XYZ file of C-alpha atoms in Angstrom:
435
model
C 20.156 35.912 7.360
C 16.826 34.155 6.894
C 16.051 33.376 3.262
C 12.672 33.825 1.602
C 12.298 30.021 1.376
C 12.965 29.588 5.082
C 10.356 32.227 5.900
C 7.802 30.578 3.606
C 8.544 27.170 5.080
C 8.020 28.306 8.649
C 4.722 29.978 7.730
C 3.645 26.905 5.767
C 4.275 24.628 8.761
C 2.230 26.980 10.962
C -0.600 26.848 8.426
C -0.600 23.133 7.617
C 0.910 21.191 10.548
C -1.271 20.785 13.630
C 0.351 22.081 16.813
C -2.091 19.985 18.851
C -0.978 16.767 17.151
C 2.685 17.699 17.522
C 2.370 18.199 21.275
C 0.838 14.723 21.700
C 4.351 13.294 21.423
C 5.855 12.734 24.909
C 9.368 11.975 23.539
C 9.268 8.642 25.394
C 11.088 6.729 22.651
C 8.814 3.680 22.468
C 8.629 4.310 18.722
C 12.367 3.943 18.151
C 12.694 0.112 18.005
C 9.704 -0.017 15.630
C 11.164 2.419 13.083
C 13.042 0.792 10.169
C 14.887 3.961 9.098
C 16.065 4.675 12.665
C 17.524 1.175 12.862
C 19.014 1.288 9.359
C 20.789 4.602 9.993
C 22.636 3.383 13.114
C 19.966 4.875 15.367
C 20.101 8.390 13.964
C 17.511 10.329 15.948
C 16.724 12.540 12.938
C 15.476 9.441 11.123
C 13.129 8.346 13.900
C 9.461 9.307 14.420
C 10.321 11.158 17.613
C 13.131 13.019 15.887
C 11.024 13.962 12.883
C 8.241 15.264 15.108
C 10.800 17.330 17.024
C 12.038 18.802 13.747
C 8.486 19.570 12.612
C 7.696 21.348 15.862
C 10.997 23.251 15.961
C 10.489 24.412 12.399
C 6.886 25.391 13.096
C 7.941 27.330 16.202
C 10.772 29.082 14.366
C 13.451 27.452 16.541
C 15.268 25.937 13.546
C 15.606 27.043 9.942
C 14.657 24.872 7.000
C 17.568 23.127 5.302
C 18.374 20.002 3.320
C 18.830 17.814 6.384
C 15.197 18.351 7.447
C 13.977 17.608 3.949
C 16.097 14.452 3.865
C 14.681 13.310 7.201
C 11.104 13.639 5.930
C 11.859 12.103 2.527
C 13.607 9.040 3.946
C 10.607 8.167 6.146
C 8.791 5.115 4.758
C 5.451 6.197 6.177
C 4.950 2.591 7.322
C 3.419 3.848 10.594
C 4.868 1.025 12.662
C 5.469 3.724 15.287
C 1.734 4.213 15.860
C 0.891 0.849 17.486
C 4.064 1.227 19.594
C 3.099 4.701 20.858
C 1.417 4.816 24.313
C 0.191 8.360 23.667
C -1.584 7.544 20.412
C 0.393 10.066 18.357
C -1.068 10.386 14.850
C 2.285 10.224 13.109
C 0.848 9.368 9.696
C -1.277 12.507 9.711
C 1.657 14.650 10.848
C 3.894 13.262 8.102
C 1.303 14.021 5.422
C 0.755 17.522 6.825
C 4.510 18.166 6.896
C 5.000 16.979 3.330
C 2.071 19.130 2.237
C 3.665 22.121 3.990
C 7.003 21.469 2.266
C 5.396 21.158 -1.165
C 3.346 24.316 -0.624
C 6.378 26.356 0.406
C 9.061 25.013 -1.939
C 7.352 25.910 -5.212
C 8.810 23.011 -7.248
C 10.570 23.591 -10.549
C 9.149 22.953 -14.003
C 10.418 19.354 -14.201
C 8.877 18.342 -10.872
C 5.659 20.182 -11.715
C 5.350 18.256 -14.988
C 5.963 14.916 -13.281
C 3.465 15.666 -10.526
C 0.940 16.859 -13.117
C 1.208 13.601 -15.056
C 1.141 11.368 -11.988
C -1.260 13.083 -9.601
C -3.550 14.960 -11.988
C -3.434 12.273 -14.667
C -2.748 8.616 -13.883
C -3.892 8.614 -10.261
C -6.798 11.007 -10.722
C -8.468 9.447 -13.756
C -8.911 5.677 -13.814
C -9.471 5.739 -17.578
C -5.971 7.152 -18.103
C -4.540 4.513 -15.779
C -6.262 1.763 -17.755
C -4.963 3.129 -21.065
C -1.431 3.255 -19.661
C -1.572 -0.307 -18.361
C -3.038 -1.409 -21.690
C 0.255 -0.253 -23.246
C 2.085 -2.537 -20.822
C -0.185 -5.409 -21.864
C 0.639 -4.651 -25.519
C 4.339 -4.590 -24.622
C 4.002 -8.026 -23.032
C 1.671 -9.664 -25.564
C 3.450 -8.629 -28.778
C 6.867 -9.943 -27.843
C 8.434 -6.513 -27.435
C 9.146 -7.355 -23.805
C 11.093 -10.481 -24.785
C 13.119 -8.578 -27.404
C 13.876 -5.763 -24.923
C 15.207 -8.226 -22.377
C 17.267 -10.289 -24.824
C 18.760 -7.208 -26.504
C 19.976 -5.738 -23.238
C 17.940 -2.553 -23.571
C 16.661 -2.996 -20.009
C 20.218 -2.507 -18.727
C 19.954 1.135 -19.756
C 17.273 1.700 -17.120
C 18.086 2.383 -13.469
C 18.591 -0.907 -11.610
C 15.423 -0.538 -9.503
C 13.230 0.076 -12.549
C 14.695 -2.804 -14.570
C 14.145 -5.122 -11.607
C 10.540 -3.980 -11.276
C 10.008 -4.597 -15.009
C 11.162 -8.192 -14.579
C 8.595 -8.938 -11.884
C 5.573 -7.220 -13.458
C 2.630 -9.630 -13.612
C 1.093 -10.599 -16.973
C -1.668 -8.076 -17.657
C -5.021 -9.829 -18.041
C -8.237 -8.775 -19.699
C -11.532 -7.548 -18.271
C -12.766 -7.937 -14.703
C -15.316 -10.702 -14.106
C -18.845 -9.387 -13.361
C -20.384 -10.098 -9.986
C -23.332 -12.382 -9.245
C -26.399 -11.006 -7.432
C -28.670 -12.148 -4.619
C -26.460 -13.620 -1.917
C -26.098 -13.082 1.853
C -24.456 -9.701 2.562
C -24.281 -6.892 0.046
C -20.732 -5.596 -0.350
C -19.166 -3.043 -2.659
C -15.742 -3.829 -4.050
C -13.143 -1.068 -4.164
C -11.140 -2.251 -7.158
C -8.153 0.092 -6.773
C -6.153 1.736 -9.544
C -3.282 -0.750 -9.864
C -5.310 -3.753 -8.743
C -7.966 -2.976 -11.359
C -5.412 -2.727 -14.161
C -2.156 -4.528 -13.477
C -3.672 -7.202 -11.222
C -7.060 -7.763 -12.840
C -6.870 -11.525 -12.411
C -6.425 -11.076 -8.658
C -9.452 -8.768 -8.613
C -11.520 -11.331 -10.509
C -10.508 -13.988 -8.011
C -11.389 -11.627 -5.156
C -14.938 -11.477 -6.459
C -15.115 -15.252 -6.856
C -13.865 -15.855 -3.305
C -16.393 -13.406 -1.887
C -19.191 -15.119 -3.804
C -18.023 -18.529 -2.553
C -18.215 -17.108 0.958
C -21.809 -15.983 0.386
C -21.509 -12.283 -0.389
C -23.312 -10.325 -3.093
C -20.618 -8.260 -4.773
C -21.211 -4.945 -6.499
C -18.630 -2.867 -8.382
C -19.608 0.827 -8.361
C -18.675 2.773 -11.447
C -16.624 5.997 -11.496
C -14.413 5.030 -8.552
C -10.934 6.531 -8.572
C -7.532 5.952 -7.000
C -7.937 6.017 -3.210
C -5.635 9.054 -3.005
C -2.988 7.432 -0.790
C -0.154 8.224 -3.170
C -1.292 11.861 -3.313
C -1.567 12.173 0.453
C 1.784 10.537 1.163
C 3.486 12.830 -1.377
C 2.194 16.113 0.051
C -0.669 16.474 -2.442
C -3.338 16.552 0.280
C -5.875 18.746 -1.618
C -5.763 16.302 -4.551
C -6.158 13.364 -2.172
C -9.301 15.025 -0.832
C -10.703 15.374 -4.352
C -10.248 11.661 -4.977
C -11.867 10.886 -1.638
C -14.897 13.002 -2.490
C -15.245 11.265 -5.878
C -15.087 7.825 -4.296
C -17.651 8.621 -1.616
C -20.000 9.876 -4.309
C -19.386 6.804 -6.485
C -20.117 4.299 -3.767
C -23.390 5.651 -2.407
C -22.287 3.757 0.663
C -25.675 3.595 2.387
C -26.571 0.671 0.108
C -23.779 -1.629 1.254
C -23.053 -3.623 4.402
C -19.317 -3.395 3.711
C -16.878 -1.823 1.275
C -14.179 -4.439 0.699
C -10.662 -3.936 -0.651
C -7.722 -6.260 -1.308
C -4.791 -3.821 -1.059
C -3.552 -2.923 2.413
C -2.290 0.535 1.474
C -5.585 1.498 -0.138
C -7.588 0.124 2.774
C -5.705 2.213 5.305
C -6.239 5.440 3.391
C -9.904 4.665 2.668
C -10.484 3.972 6.353
C -9.186 7.460 7.174
C -11.420 9.433 4.808
C -13.356 10.528 7.869
C -10.223 12.110 9.303
C -9.127 13.484 5.916
C -12.411 15.240 5.060
C -13.899 15.614 8.564
C -17.487 15.073 7.391
C -20.171 12.680 8.641
C -20.531 11.228 5.153
C -16.822 10.460 4.978
C -16.881 8.870 8.432
C -19.788 6.596 7.444
C -17.856 5.576 4.323
C -14.691 4.820 6.311
C -16.576 2.778 8.899
C -17.667 0.385 6.143
C -14.140 -0.309 4.848
C -12.983 -3.880 5.434
C -10.102 -6.028 4.210
C -10.807 -9.123 2.118
C -9.242 -11.453 4.716
C -11.415 -10.050 7.510
C -14.549 -10.514 5.425
C -13.609 -14.078 4.477
C -13.003 -14.924 8.129
C -16.389 -13.438 9.027
C -17.942 -15.965 6.649
C -15.941 -18.888 8.066
C -13.796 -19.311 4.980
C -11.025 -20.894 7.043
C -13.399 -23.769 7.834
C -14.054 -24.270 4.131
C -10.318 -24.519 3.520
C -10.018 -26.997 6.393
C -12.774 -29.157 4.911
C -10.200 -31.425 3.294
C -7.479 -32.879 5.482
C -4.233 -33.021 3.556
C -0.713 -33.653 4.779
C 1.453 -30.551 4.668
C 3.925 -30.630 1.800
C 5.439 -27.123 1.661
C 6.225 -24.129 3.861
C 4.328 -20.865 3.452
C 5.037 -17.581 5.236
C 3.431 -14.144 5.334
C 4.774 -10.612 4.908
C 2.499 -8.056 6.564
C 1.282 -5.005 4.705
C 2.452 -2.189 6.985
C -0.733 -0.183 6.627
C -3.058 -3.173 6.907
C -1.404 -4.090 10.196
C -0.426 -0.727 11.679
C -3.439 1.345 10.618
C -6.272 -1.167 10.252
C -5.060 -3.601 12.914
C -5.422 -6.654 10.669
C -2.819 -9.395 11.101
C -4.551 -12.456 12.585
C -7.086 -13.035 9.791
C -4.519 -13.437 6.970
C -2.448 -15.829 9.060
C -5.449 -17.931 10.045
C -6.578 -18.241 6.428
C -3.095 -19.053 5.150
C -2.577 -21.575 7.934
C -5.815 -23.316 6.927
C -4.677 -23.947 3.352
C -4.273 -27.647 2.538
C -0.810 -28.835 1.592
C 1.097 -26.133 3.496
C 2.703 -25.571 6.858
C 2.627 -21.957 7.978
C 5.840 -20.648 9.574
C 6.093 -17.094 10.862
C 8.836 -15.038 9.227
C 11.207 -13.131 11.550
C 10.027 -9.518 11.723
C 7.126 -10.197 9.359
C 5.548 -6.986 10.665
C 8.545 -4.915 9.552
C 8.383 -2.923 6.326
C 9.743 -4.603 3.182
C 10.915 -1.265 1.751
C 8.240 -0.847 -0.918
C 6.109 1.858 0.736
C 4.204 3.018 -2.342
C 6.830 4.469 -4.681
C 9.467 4.787 -1.946
C 11.512 2.003 -3.580
C 11.826 4.196 -6.681
C 12.455 7.482 -4.867
C 14.758 6.124 -2.152
C 16.338 3.033 -3.750
C 19.355 2.883 -1.421
C 17.387 2.787 1.824
C 14.726 0.577 0.254
C 17.410 -1.871 -0.833
C 18.900 -2.053 2.663
C 15.512 -2.758 4.203
C 14.729 -5.405 1.579
C 18.093 -7.115 2.101
C 17.360 -7.346 5.833
C 13.899 -8.704 5.054
C 15.322 -11.406 2.797
C 17.559 -12.635 5.648
C 14.380 -13.544 7.498
C 12.910 -15.150 4.400
C 15.957 -17.394 4.006
C 15.731 -18.440 7.663
C 12.227 -19.771 7.003
C 12.958 -21.157 3.525
C 9.353 -21.053 2.270
C 7.992 -22.211 -1.053
C 5.544 -19.313 -0.993
C 5.631 -15.796 0.487
C 2.116 -14.388 0.779
C 1.429 -10.642 0.837
C -1.667 -8.432 1.047
C -0.608 -5.421 -0.997
C 0.543 -5.030 -4.615
C 3.596 -2.931 -3.728
C 4.731 -5.496 -1.144
C 4.142 -8.258 -3.678
C 6.385 -6.671 -6.310
C 9.014 -5.798 -3.713
C 9.196 -9.382 -2.435
C 9.464 -10.609 -6.027
C 12.432 -8.274 -6.494
C 13.955 -9.644 -3.291
C 13.605 -13.207 -4.562
C 15.272 -12.235 -7.840
C 18.133 -10.424 -6.113
C 18.878 -13.374 -3.859
C 18.802 -15.871 -6.751
C 15.863 -17.761 -5.225
C 13.496 -17.645 -8.214
C 13.556 -21.414 -8.684
C 12.974 -22.129 -5.002
C 10.140 -19.836 -3.963
C 7.538 -17.377 -5.220
C 5.652 -14.370 -3.869
C 1.877 -14.264 -4.330
C -1.065 -12.093 -3.299
C -3.179 -13.623 -0.547
C -6.215 -13.713 -2.837
C -4.359 -15.781 -5.439
C -3.020 -18.103 -2.735
C -6.471 -18.667 -1.236
C -8.072 -19.064 -4.667
C -5.633 -21.821 -5.638
C -6.053 -23.398 -2.200
C -9.820 -23.381 -2.607
C -9.478 -25.145 -5.961
C -7.404 -27.801 -4.216
C -10.013 -28.114 -1.475
C -12.821 -28.453 -4.014
C -10.972 -31.200 -5.889
C -10.194 -33.017 -2.665
C -13.838 -32.951 -1.582
C -14.997 -34.816 -4.693
């Protein structure tokens, strides 16, 4: 007998999941070797992109009934979208995953506890940047007053789930206000500051502005910008993601800028797909202006500035790709070229640097077991290279790699840094060497 939930789910998939996009999949299997969860589950087809698409279509067509195994398959997906560059048919897997999660959320009618959590997270923190700033200010207070030190020494942190206590240990020191931009330079760019980058990583944002100014860009920071909406979209909250997108487009008045630059790979990918999300000309114009910080620095010849001082390599540096920066925006050469130009370092490619590190937004909190397996595999590659520095292009990846370093007992041997911080310190070295 078909339950009311199963009926609602099938109708919800018909309403929200595109049949046209589903039928793009040819079931060829080129996506399989690129999928981390397929590989980590001993090649379980249900945990592959092809398998998930088959489940979506079968559920939409009424050929299978909704059950926990389908929900598990969708939940365990990282959403890294490594399957997309591997797909010869150009299947829009990321869009299908978001549509499917939206359909599930719409049909399931979550309980009070989940509703409260989603209300706080999606209608509060990640919908109002002022609330995000106030929350992060509490973290700064926690760090600055010594409460953090007492909590760690007393053992209170052991009461938290392992993943959360590990994340607490690698949180960056929260800095004060963002540095204002200077006017009247070569290209006019708007800086998308991001919700976490603008609060938890303010120093990195300040350095982003300084690097852009060194490269000859006029940097503007539009007011009233909000979270990009990626976390909403990836969690099935598509209507709320659209609201954030509309707010950001309005805030940027994008006609005034040559580029809209960002320094977080996950944000950049979602911003670049506003045109697809909203299906308006205004959104498409906005998305066409989105560019990653490394791409913009390369456009200005920043690698040549770093190469201005010849200095013998002293340490090994490697790079962990941001899944979305690479798989959605197609950016992987620019970061490597810039990093390889830094004085005092030898760049060595990490095995499977393009593979997901297991962070995937808040996936490491929601799916700690699978995330941990993927991170452990990632750290095997790190240890093969033995770098002094692991560079990343996304805050989630940065924290995840820091956790990996802690877990492997490598804290005294290497560090993980954001590419902006790495380039900023390298530029300081170059400037000193040029004197």
